[in-house]
Structure formats: C-alpha cells, structure tokens
Amino acid sequence: MITEKEYSAKVGLEHRKKYAQFFTPEFISDFMADWIFHENPTCCKILEPAFGLGVFSRSILKRKSQICITGYDIDDTVLGVAKANFASKSDIISIAKADYLESKWDAKYDGIICNPPYLKYHDYDNGRYISQINSHLGTNLNGFTNIYTLFLLKSIAQLNEGGRLAYIIPSEFLNSDYGIEVKRFLLQSGTLKHIIIVDFTECAFDDALTTACILFCQKDNSEHDIRFSVIKDVSTLSSALTNYVSYEISELDAEIKWRQYYETTSSSKYMHLVPFSTFAKVTRGIATGANEFFTFKISKKDKYHITERCLLPCICHAQDVTSLIFTKDDFHLLANEDKSVYLFNGSADERNHNVESYLHIGIKNKYNERYLCASRKPWYALENRSPSPIWVSVFNRRVLRFVRNEANIHNLTTFHCVYTTEEIDTDILFSYLLTNVAKDIFLDNSRQYGNGLIKFEPNDLNKGKCVDLRLLSDDEKLYIINIFERIKRTRFSCDNLLKLLDEFFTAKYTGEVINIDDLNCELAGLPIENLPDL
C-alpha cells in the first residue's frame, strides 16, 4: 500500500498541481466517512468522484467491508498506484479512468464522499463544463466558477433518497461572487445540513494555500436547520458536531457573504456605515498578459533603444513600494536601481524602427498568442486605465495595505486602483483607509486563505462598508488633514500619527463625545524635531 505521503515524495509538485492532487489527511476522511454511515444503515452504494489514492475508500472499508464503491480519476499516474493498492478489492471497488463531470447523471448513490480538484476558471474548460451543469440543474453559474463547486452540485443531484454526502472543499465559495449561485442551489435543494469551517490560520492540505470547509448534505426532504461550526484545530473535528450555531433555511441569504453567519463581524461595533462605493471605485490594475514582454527596466530600455515616449511609468511589484506615500523621487530611485518600472506602449504615437523590431520579437516568441494579448486589437495595446490616486494591495496578511500614489503613475495587478469620487477629499479618504477601523470593517468582506492570507477582489471592496465621511465637520476634516501633512513628512516612522487617526475615527463612529480642541492640543504636543523638511 503506497500512502499519500510516499506518493507525494515520489511524484513532483508540478504534476500534482496540474491535476489538483492535494490529499486529505486520513483522520479527516474517517470523520467524513462516519457522517456517510450515520443514520444511513442501508448505505451500500458509494461514489468517490475524485479518487486519487482512495483515502476515502479506505475509511469507508474500515466501517463497512461489504459495499460497492465507484471511483473516477483522469490521471494515469495516480490511478496506477490506486489500482495496485486496491487490487485485492477489485470485486467491490471499480475505478474508472474518466472525467467525473462527463459521467452519466442518472447513476444514483447512497453515499458520496470527495475532495474534488481545486482549479480556477482559467485552468479548465470552464465554458463547456459550466454550461453542462447549468443545463442539467437549471443553475446560472458564471464563468469564474471554480471546478470544485461543479463536482459538488453534480454529486448532490446524484444522491438517492436518504443518501448522504460529505465534501471537503475550499471555503472560498461561501464569501465569493461566484459562490452566490452555488449557495442558492444548496438552499433550494434542501440537502445542506452542516458546514464546518476550518479556522483560517490552518491549512488542511499539504502544499495548498487554501482554507477548508466540510459540507454534510442529505437528501431526506425534511424540515431542518442548517448548522455552522468553526474549529480552531483540524484535530478537534468531532467537537463540531456538538458546538455549532444553527439557522432556518429562510434566514440564510445566498446573495451575501456567509461569514456573518459563523463569525462575529468587525463592523458591528461602528455606527453610520455606508458602501465604500459612495466614496471610491476600485478596479484591478493593468493586466498585460505577458509581463516579461511588456515590463521594462532602464537597462532593457537601452538594450532595445526604446524611448520613454513609448514607455509608461508603472509599479510592477508590490515589494518595490515600501512607504505609505509613493512619490516621484521614489519612482526615480527604483528606476536608477534598474527595477522594472515601465510598461511598453506599442500603441504610442511614436512608432519607429526600434519599436517595430521589438514588436517582431514579441511575435517571434508568440506573446501575441497569449490569451489576453490575443483578445486585444492590436495585441500589444495596453488597457486604457488612468493612474489612480490610491493603491491597495491584492494579497495581505491579516491587514489591508493602502498607498497614496503621489507619483501619479500606473500599476499592474499587484495593486488594485482606488479612484475617488467627488463626495470626499482624497487625502481625507486615504487618512481614513490607514486606520484599523477601515481595515477591520473591510475584513468582513474579504476572501480568506490558509495561514492568515487574505485577498480582496475589486468588488469585495466596492461592496464593503466604510464609515460615512460626509458626517465629518470642517474642524474634524482640518484635524485629519493636519495629521496627513505630518504623515507626508515622516512617511515611515509615523505610528503615533496613525494612532491618533485610529483613536479619532473609533471615537467618532462609536458615538463617543469628541473635543476637537483637545485633539489639536495633543497633535501639537507631538515632537516634530525629527521631521525632514518638505
């Protein structure tokens, strides 16, 4: 018997990632198998849609030896090992080299147990698979849907009456836009019983930066509440069965992030919240489709004799921005250090022999055939996106990072663009965004991954909440601007100033009485002798 650990040691990570092979620990598969058989005494026909090395089948057989198991997988490598492992059980286990999503829909099962592949929309034939699921189930899944949810929905449709399902999947769909339709189907099907969320500081799978949840479903047509459990340690799974919060199906709204059903929200302690879109619109940064072709350093500019008229100043890497406020001096420093700080703009007015030669190199290396490039006309045209006054990092460790773009340059997708509206002064908005108040409130709308990693898509921020800055008095705005001016001068060592901002916004939007004169006196009392000249 070759175990998952032994297989992972022999088969490279690149191959396992290609087939989304992130194996479930056996104590988790045992826990899931217990659910399959609980109050399901007639269970005799089991489906394992993503067989892998058959960890779930091993757990099933420990609980019931006389049973019929059907498995699917598409990878010859893992199938060869799995079939050898279960050679003595070939009379009860049938493992097919086939795509589960292409298998017949009319087959029904008493138990379905699975850790499906995790592939984003651009890593599989999403158009074909999603249209098939939508056609069979009457759903309206969008093109950004992750493949693991397709496995889940098809499996639910294949449950026998009384049949039970146990799936371990990323919890991403609970709080993502594409997950709305998935949650709607779960509610309408009446099968969802329990969601167990593994705390976001834990990773349930080796080599996979994702958070996990375990879904328990049953097709029993009964009126029931839906339970949510959060566990801090995957080794304490059993406690989830007795420690939970429950909701009637009618209380759950598929349109919102379900985090609010199992976590205490940070925004609940603040008053006067409005959509962030009141004050700003967030869009992603420029996506080139071929950064190695489009990004330039000074040395590369000189090598190909490309003039600056055909180059756009641009931040290409988040780690190149080290302060709260990015200035033209910062840009020139990066350029002089030969960092990638330009984007090639082949559509610029100035077209000469050097530009044509560089475009020919791009065609020779087939950059024009890349997905994003091929969708543009001409292929080398950059997205029409103006520099934004504020950047926000896409991936973060527990806390959002905002940067004031005073250099007025472009940015790649390492940052999102924040374009302010006329409702509020940009510097006041930015000052608010630096506070823990703002970051805590936004956290309610984040996508959370393993090891404390959080991600925000533009709409997560647009649909997020923030305090109503229109309620600030003129004196309060002046106080904020005075602090911001000091931050501009210090840029790096400004913890005391950030603390003042945080205390002000906390007091203002939790209903405390504010004496602006006292606040100005406190600000005036901070030492300024170490501040550099403007």
PDB file of N, CA and C in Angstrom, residues 84-171:
ATOM      1  N   ALA A  84      -3.267  -0.559  -7.941  1.00  0.00           N
ATOM      2  CA  ALA A  84      -2.387  -1.539  -7.289  1.00  0.00           C
ATOM      3  C   ALA A  84      -2.724  -1.648  -5.807  1.00  0.00           C
ATOM      4  N   ASN A  85      -3.008  -0.511  -5.193  1.00  0.00           N
ATOM      5  CA  ASN A  85      -3.354  -0.513  -3.768  1.00  0.00           C
ATOM      6  C   ASN A  85      -4.624  -1.324  -3.485  1.00  0.00           C
ATOM      7  N   PHE A  86      -5.586  -1.257  -4.395  1.00  0.00           N
ATOM      8  CA  PHE A  86      -6.882  -1.914  -4.164  1.00  0.00           C
ATOM      9  C   PHE A  86      -7.078  -3.151  -5.046  1.00  0.00           C
ATOM     10  N   ALA A  87      -5.978  -3.727  -5.494  1.00  0.00           N
ATOM     11  CA  ALA A  87      -6.075  -4.891  -6.387  1.00  0.00           C
ATOM     12  C   ALA A  87      -6.888  -6.020  -5.763  1.00  0.00           C
ATOM     13  N   SER A  88      -6.742  -6.205  -4.467  1.00  0.00           N
ATOM     14  CA  SER A  88      -7.456  -7.300  -3.794  1.00  0.00           C
ATOM     15  C   SER A  88      -8.930  -6.981  -3.575  1.00  0.00           C
ATOM     16  N   LYS A  89      -9.345  -5.741  -3.863  1.00  0.00           N
ATOM     17  CA  LYS A  89     -10.735  -5.328  -3.644  1.00  0.00           C
ATOM     18  C   LYS A  89     -11.438  -5.029  -4.973  1.00  0.00           C
ATOM     19  N   SER A  90     -10.894  -5.555  -6.061  1.00  0.00           N
ATOM     20  CA  SER A  90     -11.444  -5.218  -7.374  1.00  0.00           C
ATOM     21  C   SER A  90     -12.879  -5.682  -7.554  1.00  0.00           C
ATOM     22  N   ASP A  91     -13.331  -6.609  -6.719  1.00  0.00           N
ATOM     23  CA  ASP A  91     -14.718  -7.074  -6.835  1.00  0.00           C
ATOM     24  C   ASP A  91     -15.726  -6.091  -6.263  1.00  0.00           C
ATOM     25  N   ILE A  92     -15.253  -5.199  -5.384  1.00  0.00           N
ATOM     26  CA  ILE A  92     -16.187  -4.230  -4.781  1.00  0.00           C
ATOM     27  C   ILE A  92     -15.840  -2.777  -5.109  1.00  0.00           C
ATOM     28  N   ILE A  93     -14.617  -2.536  -5.641  1.00  0.00           N
ATOM     29  CA  ILE A  93     -14.207  -1.175  -5.989  1.00  0.00           C
ATOM     30  C   ILE A  93     -13.939  -1.108  -7.489  1.00  0.00           C
ATOM     31  N   SER A  94     -14.661  -0.244  -8.172  1.00  0.00           N
ATOM     32  CA  SER A  94     -14.477  -0.017  -9.604  1.00  0.00           C
ATOM     33  C   SER A  94     -13.919   1.388  -9.811  1.00  0.00           C
ATOM     34  N   ILE A  95     -12.678   1.458 -10.318  1.00  0.00           N
ATOM     35  CA  ILE A  95     -12.032   2.757 -10.519  1.00  0.00           C
ATOM     36  C   ILE A  95     -11.893   2.991 -12.020  1.00  0.00           C
ATOM     37  N   ALA A  96     -12.545   4.029 -12.511  1.00  0.00           N
ATOM     38  CA  ALA A  96     -12.537   4.314 -13.943  1.00  0.00           C
ATOM     39  C   ALA A  96     -11.603   5.473 -14.267  1.00  0.00           C
ATOM     40  N   LYS A  97     -10.852   5.313 -15.348  1.00  0.00           N
ATOM     41  CA  LYS A  97     -10.080   6.456 -15.856  1.00  0.00           C
ATOM     42  C   LYS A  97     -11.041   7.283 -16.712  1.00  0.00           C
ATOM     43  N   ALA A  98     -11.671   8.221 -16.094  1.00  0.00           N
ATOM     44  CA  ALA A  98     -12.695   9.025 -16.763  1.00  0.00           C
ATOM     45  C   ALA A  98     -12.914  10.313 -15.982  1.00  0.00           C
ATOM     46  N   ASP A  99     -13.451  11.280 -16.674  1.00  0.00           N
ATOM     47  CA  ASP A  99     -13.774  12.582 -16.078  1.00  0.00           C
ATOM     48  C   ASP A  99     -15.152  12.481 -15.424  1.00  0.00           C
ATOM     49  N   TYR A 100     -15.196  12.673 -14.125  1.00  0.00           N
ATOM     50  CA  TYR A 100     -16.473  12.559 -13.416  1.00  0.00           C
ATOM     51  C   TYR A 100     -17.527  13.496 -13.981  1.00  0.00           C
ATOM     52  N   LEU A 101     -17.134  14.701 -14.351  1.00  0.00           N
ATOM     53  CA  LEU A 101     -18.106  15.666 -14.854  1.00  0.00           C
ATOM     54  C   LEU A 101     -18.691  15.241 -16.198  1.00  0.00           C
ATOM     55  N   GLU A 102     -18.031  14.303 -16.884  1.00  0.00           N
ATOM     56  CA  GLU A 102     -18.551  13.785 -18.147  1.00  0.00           C
ATOM     57  C   GLU A 102     -19.326  12.484 -17.961  1.00  0.00           C
ATOM     58  N   SER A 103     -19.377  11.969 -16.731  1.00  0.00           N
ATOM     59  CA  SER A 103     -20.048  10.690 -16.485  1.00  0.00           C
ATOM     60  C   SER A 103     -21.567  10.872 -16.505  1.00  0.00           C
ATOM     61  N   LYS A 104     -22.281   9.745 -16.557  1.00  0.00           N
ATOM     62  CA  LYS A 104     -23.735   9.785 -16.636  1.00  0.00           C
ATOM     63  C   LYS A 104     -24.352  10.394 -15.377  1.00  0.00           C
ATOM     64  N   TRP A 105     -25.415  11.152 -15.603  1.00  0.00           N
ATOM     65  CA  TRP A 105     -26.100  11.810 -14.491  1.00  0.00           C
ATOM     66  C   TRP A 105     -27.141  10.910 -13.831  1.00  0.00           C
ATOM     67  N   ASP A 106     -27.582   9.870 -14.513  1.00  0.00           N
ATOM     68  CA  ASP A 106     -28.685   9.090 -13.968  1.00  0.00           C
ATOM     69  C   ASP A 106     -28.250   8.061 -12.931  1.00  0.00           C
ATOM     70  N   ALA A 107     -26.937   7.874 -12.740  1.00  0.00           N
ATOM     71  CA  ALA A 107     -26.462   6.969 -11.688  1.00  0.00           C
ATOM     72  C   ALA A 107     -26.716   7.612 -10.330  1.00  0.00           C
ATOM     73  N   LYS A 108     -27.256   6.830  -9.386  1.00  0.00           N
ATOM     74  CA  LYS A 108     -27.582   7.351  -8.058  1.00  0.00           C
ATOM     75  C   LYS A 108     -26.803   6.570  -6.999  1.00  0.00           C
ATOM     76  N   TYR A 109     -26.540   7.244  -5.874  1.00  0.00           N
ATOM     77  CA  TYR A 109     -25.688   6.655  -4.838  1.00  0.00           C
ATOM     78  C   TYR A 109     -26.260   6.923  -3.452  1.00  0.00           C
ATOM     79  N   ASP A 110     -25.952   5.989  -2.535  1.00  0.00           N
ATOM     80  CA  ASP A 110     -26.375   6.141  -1.137  1.00  0.00           C
ATOM     81  C   ASP A 110     -25.424   7.032  -0.358  1.00  0.00           C
ATOM     82  N   GLY A 111     -24.183   7.082  -0.803  1.00  0.00           N
ATOM     83  CA  GLY A 111     -23.182   7.904  -0.146  1.00  0.00           C
ATOM     84  C   GLY A 111     -22.194   8.452  -1.162  1.00  0.00           C
ATOM     85  N   ILE A 112     -21.871   9.723  -1.052  1.00  0.00           N
ATOM     86  CA  ILE A 112     -20.880  10.346  -1.944  1.00  0.00           C
ATOM     87  C   ILE A 112     -19.894  11.095  -1.064  1.00  0.00           C
ATOM     88  N   ILE A 113     -18.616  10.819  -1.271  1.00  0.00           N
ATOM     89  CA  ILE A 113     -17.581  11.392  -0.407  1.00  0.00           C
ATOM     90  C   ILE A 113     -16.421  11.838  -1.286  1.00  0.00           C
ATOM     91  N   CYS A 114     -15.914  13.052  -1.044  1.00  0.00           N
ATOM     92  CA  CYS A 114     -14.994  13.606  -2.047  1.00  0.00           C
ATOM     93  C   CYS A 114     -14.164  14.776  -1.533  1.00  0.00           C
ATOM     94  N   ASN A 115     -12.954  14.862  -2.052  1.00  0.00           N
ATOM     95  CA  ASN A 115     -12.113  16.051  -2.023  1.00  0.00           C
ATOM     96  C   ASN A 115     -11.857  16.392  -3.487  1.00  0.00           C
ATOM     97  N   PRO A 116     -12.693  17.242  -4.094  1.00  0.00           N
ATOM     98  CA  PRO A 116     -12.615  17.477  -5.542  1.00  0.00           C
ATOM     99  C   PRO A 116     -11.409  18.334  -5.905  1.00  0.00           C
ATOM    100  N   PRO A 117     -11.065  18.376  -7.197  1.00  0.00           N
ATOM    101  CA  PRO A 117      -9.951  19.224  -7.626  1.00  0.00           C
ATOM    102  C   PRO A 117     -10.277  20.702  -7.427  1.00  0.00           C
ATOM    103  N   TYR A 118      -9.234  21.470  -7.138  1.00  0.00           N
ATOM    104  CA  TYR A 118      -9.376  22.918  -6.977  1.00  0.00           C
ATOM    105  C   TYR A 118      -8.696  23.563  -8.178  1.00  0.00           C
ATOM    106  N   LEU A 119      -9.494  23.969  -9.159  1.00  0.00           N
ATOM    107  CA  LEU A 119      -8.973  24.611 -10.365  1.00  0.00           C
ATOM    108  C   LEU A 119      -9.780  25.866 -10.649  1.00  0.00           C
ATOM    109  N   LYS A 120      -9.091  26.991 -10.805  1.00  0.00           N
ATOM    110  CA  LYS A 120      -9.783  28.231 -11.110  1.00  0.00           C
ATOM    111  C   LYS A 120     -10.255  28.219 -12.560  1.00  0.00           C
ATOM    112  N   TYR A 121     -11.115  29.171 -12.891  1.00  0.00           N
ATOM    113  CA  TYR A 121     -11.824  29.176 -14.167  1.00  0.00           C
ATOM    114  C   TYR A 121     -10.898  29.122 -15.376  1.00  0.00           C
ATOM    115  N   HIS A 122      -9.682  29.708 -15.261  1.00  0.00           N
ATOM    116  CA  HIS A 122      -8.792  29.738 -16.425  1.00  0.00           C
ATOM    117  C   HIS A 122      -7.940  28.479 -16.545  1.00  0.00           C
ATOM    118  N   ASP A 123      -8.089  27.537 -15.585  1.00  0.00           N
ATOM    119  CA  ASP A 123      -7.278  26.318 -15.605  1.00  0.00           C
ATOM    120  C   ASP A 123      -8.049  25.088 -16.082  1.00  0.00           C
ATOM    121  N   TYR A 124      -9.285  25.261 -16.510  1.00  0.00           N
ATOM    122  CA  TYR A 124     -10.045  24.141 -17.062  1.00  0.00           C
ATOM    123  C   TYR A 124     -11.024  24.680 -18.099  1.00  0.00           C
ATOM    124  N   ASP A 125     -11.655  23.785 -18.846  1.00  0.00           N
ATOM    125  CA  ASP A 125     -12.590  24.185 -19.902  1.00  0.00           C
ATOM    126  C   ASP A 125     -13.904  24.629 -19.251  1.00  0.00           C
ATOM    127  N   ASN A 126     -13.849  25.811 -18.648  1.00  0.00           N
ATOM    128  CA  ASN A 126     -14.983  26.255 -17.838  1.00  0.00           C
ATOM    129  C   ASN A 126     -16.249  26.476 -18.660  1.00  0.00           C
ATOM    130  N   GLY A 127     -16.101  26.936 -19.903  1.00  0.00           N
ATOM    131  CA  GLY A 127     -17.282  27.192 -20.718  1.00  0.00           C
ATOM    132  C   GLY A 127     -18.102  25.935 -20.947  1.00  0.00           C
ATOM    133  N   ARG A 128     -17.445  24.839 -21.286  1.00  0.00           N
ATOM    134  CA  ARG A 128     -18.140  23.587 -21.570  1.00  0.00           C
ATOM    135  C   ARG A 128     -18.735  22.984 -20.307  1.00  0.00           C
ATOM    136  N   TYR A 129     -17.916  22.878 -19.234  1.00  0.00           N
ATOM    137  CA  TYR A 129     -18.393  22.227 -18.021  1.00  0.00           C
ATOM    138  C   TYR A 129     -19.518  23.021 -17.349  1.00  0.00           C
ATOM    139  N   ILE A 130     -19.336  24.329 -17.278  1.00  0.00           N
ATOM    140  CA  ILE A 130     -20.342  25.147 -16.602  1.00  0.00           C
ATOM    141  C   ILE A 130     -21.667  25.100 -17.345  1.00  0.00           C
ATOM    142  N   SER A 131     -21.617  25.138 -18.679  1.00  0.00           N
ATOM    143  CA  SER A 131     -22.864  25.082 -19.451  1.00  0.00           C
ATOM    144  C   SER A 131     -23.569  23.742 -19.245  1.00  0.00           C
ATOM    145  N   GLN A 132     -22.788  22.668 -19.090  1.00  0.00           N
ATOM    146  CA  GLN A 132     -23.391  21.358 -18.834  1.00  0.00           C
ATOM    147  C   GLN A 132     -24.123  21.337 -17.488  1.00  0.00           C
ATOM    148  N   ILE A 133     -23.458  21.865 -16.461  1.00  0.00           N
ATOM    149  CA  ILE A 133     -24.073  21.896 -15.129  1.00  0.00           C
ATOM    150  C   ILE A 133     -25.325  22.767 -15.158  1.00  0.00           C
ATOM    151  N   ASN A 134     -25.208  23.942 -15.763  1.00  0.00           N
ATOM    152  CA  ASN A 134     -26.362  24.845 -15.842  1.00  0.00           C
ATOM    153  C   ASN A 134     -27.531  24.187 -16.567  1.00  0.00           C
ATOM    154  N   SER A 135     -27.221  23.452 -17.632  1.00  0.00           N
ATOM    155  CA  SER A 135     -28.272  22.798 -18.417  1.00  0.00           C
ATOM    156  C   SER A 135     -28.981  21.718 -17.608  1.00  0.00           C
ATOM    157  N   HIS A 136     -28.225  20.914 -16.858  1.00  0.00           N
ATOM    158  CA  HIS A 136     -28.812  19.819 -16.098  1.00  0.00           C
ATOM    159  C   HIS A 136     -29.573  20.297 -14.863  1.00  0.00           C
ATOM    160  N   LEU A 137     -29.053  21.345 -14.214  1.00  0.00           N
ATOM    161  CA  LEU A 137     -29.602  21.741 -12.913  1.00  0.00           C
ATOM    162  C   LEU A 137     -30.442  23.015 -12.960  1.00  0.00           C
ATOM    163  N   GLY A 138     -30.421  23.712 -14.094  1.00  0.00           N
ATOM    164  CA  GLY A 138     -31.164  24.963 -14.175  1.00  0.00           C
ATOM    165  C   GLY A 138     -30.517  26.084 -13.397  1.00  0.00           C
ATOM    166  N   THR A 139     -29.224  25.942 -13.128  1.00  0.00           N
ATOM    167  CA  THR A 139     -28.488  26.979 -12.411  1.00  0.00           C
ATOM    168  C   THR A 139     -27.998  28.049 -13.383  1.00  0.00           C
ATOM    169  N   ASN A 140     -27.415  29.094 -12.831  1.00  0.00           N
ATOM    170  CA  ASN A 140     -26.880  30.190 -13.644  1.00  0.00           C
ATOM    171  C   ASN A 140     -25.459  30.516 -13.174  1.00  0.00           C
ATOM    172  N   LEU A 141     -24.625  29.488 -13.102  1.00  0.00           N
ATOM    173  CA  LEU A 141     -23.241  29.665 -12.672  1.00  0.00           C
ATOM    174  C   LEU A 141     -22.503  30.558 -13.659  1.00  0.00           C
ATOM    175  N   ASN A 142     -21.651  31.452 -13.133  1.00  0.00           N
ATOM    176  CA  ASN A 142     -20.914  32.334 -14.040  1.00  0.00           C
ATOM    177  C   ASN A 142     -19.560  31.737 -14.426  1.00  0.00           C
ATOM    178  N   GLY A 143     -18.895  32.371 -15.365  1.00  0.00           N
ATOM    179  CA  GLY A 143     -17.664  31.846 -15.931  1.00  0.00           C
ATOM    180  C   GLY A 143     -16.481  31.819 -15.003  1.00  0.00           C
ATOM    181  N   PHE A 144     -16.588  32.446 -13.829  1.00  0.00           N
ATOM    182  CA  PHE A 144     -15.475  32.469 -12.881  1.00  0.00           C
ATOM    183  C   PHE A 144     -15.569  31.343 -11.846  1.00  0.00           C
ATOM    184  N   THR A 145     -16.505  30.444 -12.041  1.00  0.00           N
ATOM    185  CA  THR A 145     -16.764  29.402 -11.053  1.00  0.00           C
ATOM    186  C   THR A 145     -15.617  28.395 -10.984  1.00  0.00           C
ATOM    187  N   ASN A 146     -15.182  28.079  -9.766  1.00  0.00           N
ATOM    188  CA  ASN A 146     -14.125  27.090  -9.562  1.00  0.00           C
ATOM    189  C   ASN A 146     -14.696  25.694  -9.783  1.00  0.00           C
ATOM    190  N   ILE A 147     -13.861  24.802 -10.310  1.00  0.00           N
ATOM    191  CA  ILE A 147     -14.343  23.475 -10.700  1.00  0.00           C
ATOM    192  C   ILE A 147     -14.827  22.645  -9.507  1.00  0.00           C
ATOM    193  N   TYR A 148     -14.303  22.911  -8.302  1.00  0.00           N
ATOM    194  CA  TYR A 148     -14.717  22.073  -7.172  1.00  0.00           C
ATOM    195  C   TYR A 148     -16.212  22.196  -6.891  1.00  0.00           C
ATOM    196  N   THR A 149     -16.797  23.365  -7.185  1.00  0.00           N
ATOM    197  CA  THR A 149     -18.234  23.536  -6.945  1.00  0.00           C
ATOM    198  C   THR A 149     -19.062  22.773  -7.980  1.00  0.00           C
ATOM    199  N   LEU A 150     -18.520  22.567  -9.181  1.00  0.00           N
ATOM    200  CA  LEU A 150     -19.227  21.774 -10.191  1.00  0.00           C
ATOM    201  C   LEU A 150     -19.341  20.324  -9.740  1.00  0.00           C
ATOM    202  N   PHE A 151     -18.246  19.799  -9.174  1.00  0.00           N
ATOM    203  CA  PHE A 151     -18.291  18.455  -8.612  1.00  0.00           C
ATOM    204  C   PHE A 151     -19.372  18.357  -7.539  1.00  0.00           C
ATOM    205  N   LEU A 152     -19.395  19.352  -6.662  1.00  0.00           N
ATOM    206  CA  LEU A 152     -20.348  19.336  -5.551  1.00  0.00           C
ATOM    207  C   LEU A 152     -21.791  19.320  -6.045  1.00  0.00           C
ATOM    208  N   LEU A 153     -22.117  20.195  -6.975  1.00  0.00           N
ATOM    209  CA  LEU A 153     -23.502  20.306  -7.428  1.00  0.00           C
ATOM    210  C   LEU A 153     -23.956  19.047  -8.160  1.00  0.00           C
ATOM    211  N   LYS A 154     -23.068  18.490  -8.980  1.00  0.00           N
ATOM    212  CA  LYS A 154     -23.454  17.263  -9.669  1.00  0.00           C
ATOM    213  C   LYS A 154     -23.663  16.126  -8.672  1.00  0.00           C
ATOM    214  N   SER A 155     -22.808  16.037  -7.665  1.00  0.00           N
ATOM    215  CA  SER A 155     -22.932  14.962  -6.676  1.00  0.00           C
ATOM    216  C   SER A 155     -24.246  15.049  -5.907  1.00  0.00           C
ATOM    217  N   ILE A 156     -24.633  16.266  -5.543  1.00  0.00           N
ATOM    218  CA  ILE A 156     -25.904  16.431  -4.834  1.00  0.00           C
ATOM    219  C   ILE A 156     -27.060  15.895  -5.685  1.00  0.00           C
ATOM    220  N   ALA A 157     -26.983  16.150  -6.989  1.00  0.00           N
ATOM    221  CA  ALA A 157     -28.032  15.685  -7.902  1.00  0.00           C
ATOM    222  C   ALA A 157     -28.035  14.160  -8.045  1.00  0.00           C
ATOM    223  N   GLN A 158     -26.961  13.491  -7.642  1.00  0.00           N
ATOM    224  CA  GLN A 158     -26.863  12.045  -7.804  1.00  0.00           C
ATOM    225  C   GLN A 158     -27.130  11.272  -6.510  1.00  0.00           C
ATOM    226  N   LEU A 159     -27.623  11.954  -5.488  1.00  0.00           N
ATOM    227  CA  LEU A 159     -27.948  11.258  -4.244  1.00  0.00           C
ATOM    228  C   LEU A 159     -29.265  10.499  -4.356  1.00  0.00           C
ATOM    229  N   ASN A 160     -29.258   9.274  -3.876  1.00  0.00           N
ATOM    230  CA  ASN A 160     -30.503   8.528  -3.701  1.00  0.00           C
ATOM    231  C   ASN A 160     -31.327   9.157  -2.586  1.00  0.00           C
ATOM    232  N   GLU A 161     -32.596   8.838  -2.520  1.00  0.00           N
ATOM    233  CA  GLU A 161     -33.415   9.270  -1.392  1.00  0.00           C
ATOM    234  C   GLU A 161     -32.791   8.724  -0.105  1.00  0.00           C
ATOM    235  N   GLY A 162     -32.573   9.599   0.846  1.00  0.00           N
ATOM    236  CA  GLY A 162     -31.922   9.217   2.098  1.00  0.00           C
ATOM    237  C   GLY A 162     -30.413   9.207   2.020  1.00  0.00           C
ATOM    238  N   GLY A 163     -29.880   9.425   0.826  1.00  0.00           N
ATOM    239  CA  GLY A 163     -28.426   9.382   0.646  1.00  0.00           C
ATOM    240  C   GLY A 163     -27.721  10.544   1.312  1.00  0.00           C
ATOM    241  N   ARG A 164     -26.457  10.310   1.687  1.00  0.00           N
ATOM    242  CA  ARG A 164     -25.661  11.326   2.384  1.00  0.00           C
ATOM    243  C   ARG A 164     -24.403  11.673   1.590  1.00  0.00           C
ATOM    244  N   LEU A 165     -23.990  12.908   1.730  1.00  0.00           N
ATOM    245  CA  LEU A 165     -22.814  13.426   1.019  1.00  0.00           C
ATOM    246  C   LEU A 165     -21.894  14.117   1.999  1.00  0.00           C
ATOM    247  N   ALA A 166     -20.601  13.885   1.850  1.00  0.00           N
ATOM    248  CA  ALA A 166     -19.583  14.582   2.636  1.00  0.00           C
ATOM    249  C   ALA A 166     -18.504  15.080   1.675  1.00  0.00           C
ATOM    250  N   TYR A 167     -18.330  16.377   1.597  1.00  0.00           N
ATOM    251  CA  TYR A 167     -17.341  17.001   0.708  1.00  0.00           C
ATOM    252  C   TYR A 167     -16.420  17.873   1.547  1.00  0.00           C
ATOM    253  N   ILE A 168     -15.136  17.828   1.265  1.00  0.00           N
ATOM    254  CA  ILE A 168     -14.202  18.791   1.846  1.00  0.00           C
ATOM    255  C   ILE A 168     -13.690  19.656   0.711  1.00  0.00           C
ATOM    256  N   ILE A 169     -13.944  20.952   0.809  1.00  0.00           N
ATOM    257  CA  ILE A 169     -13.644  21.884  -0.275  1.00  0.00           C
ATOM    258  C   ILE A 169     -13.133  23.198   0.307  1.00  0.00           C
ATOM    259  N   PRO A 170     -12.510  24.041  -0.518  1.00  0.00           N
ATOM    260  CA  PRO A 170     -12.148  25.381  -0.044  1.00  0.00           C
ATOM    261  C   PRO A 170     -13.397  26.145   0.401  1.00  0.00           C
ATOM    262  N   SER A 171     -13.244  26.954   1.413  1.00  0.00           N
ATOM    263  CA  SER A 171     -14.385  27.742   1.909  1.00  0.00           C
ATOM    264  C   SER A 171     -14.596  29.009   1.096  1.00  0.00           C
TER     265      SER A 171
END
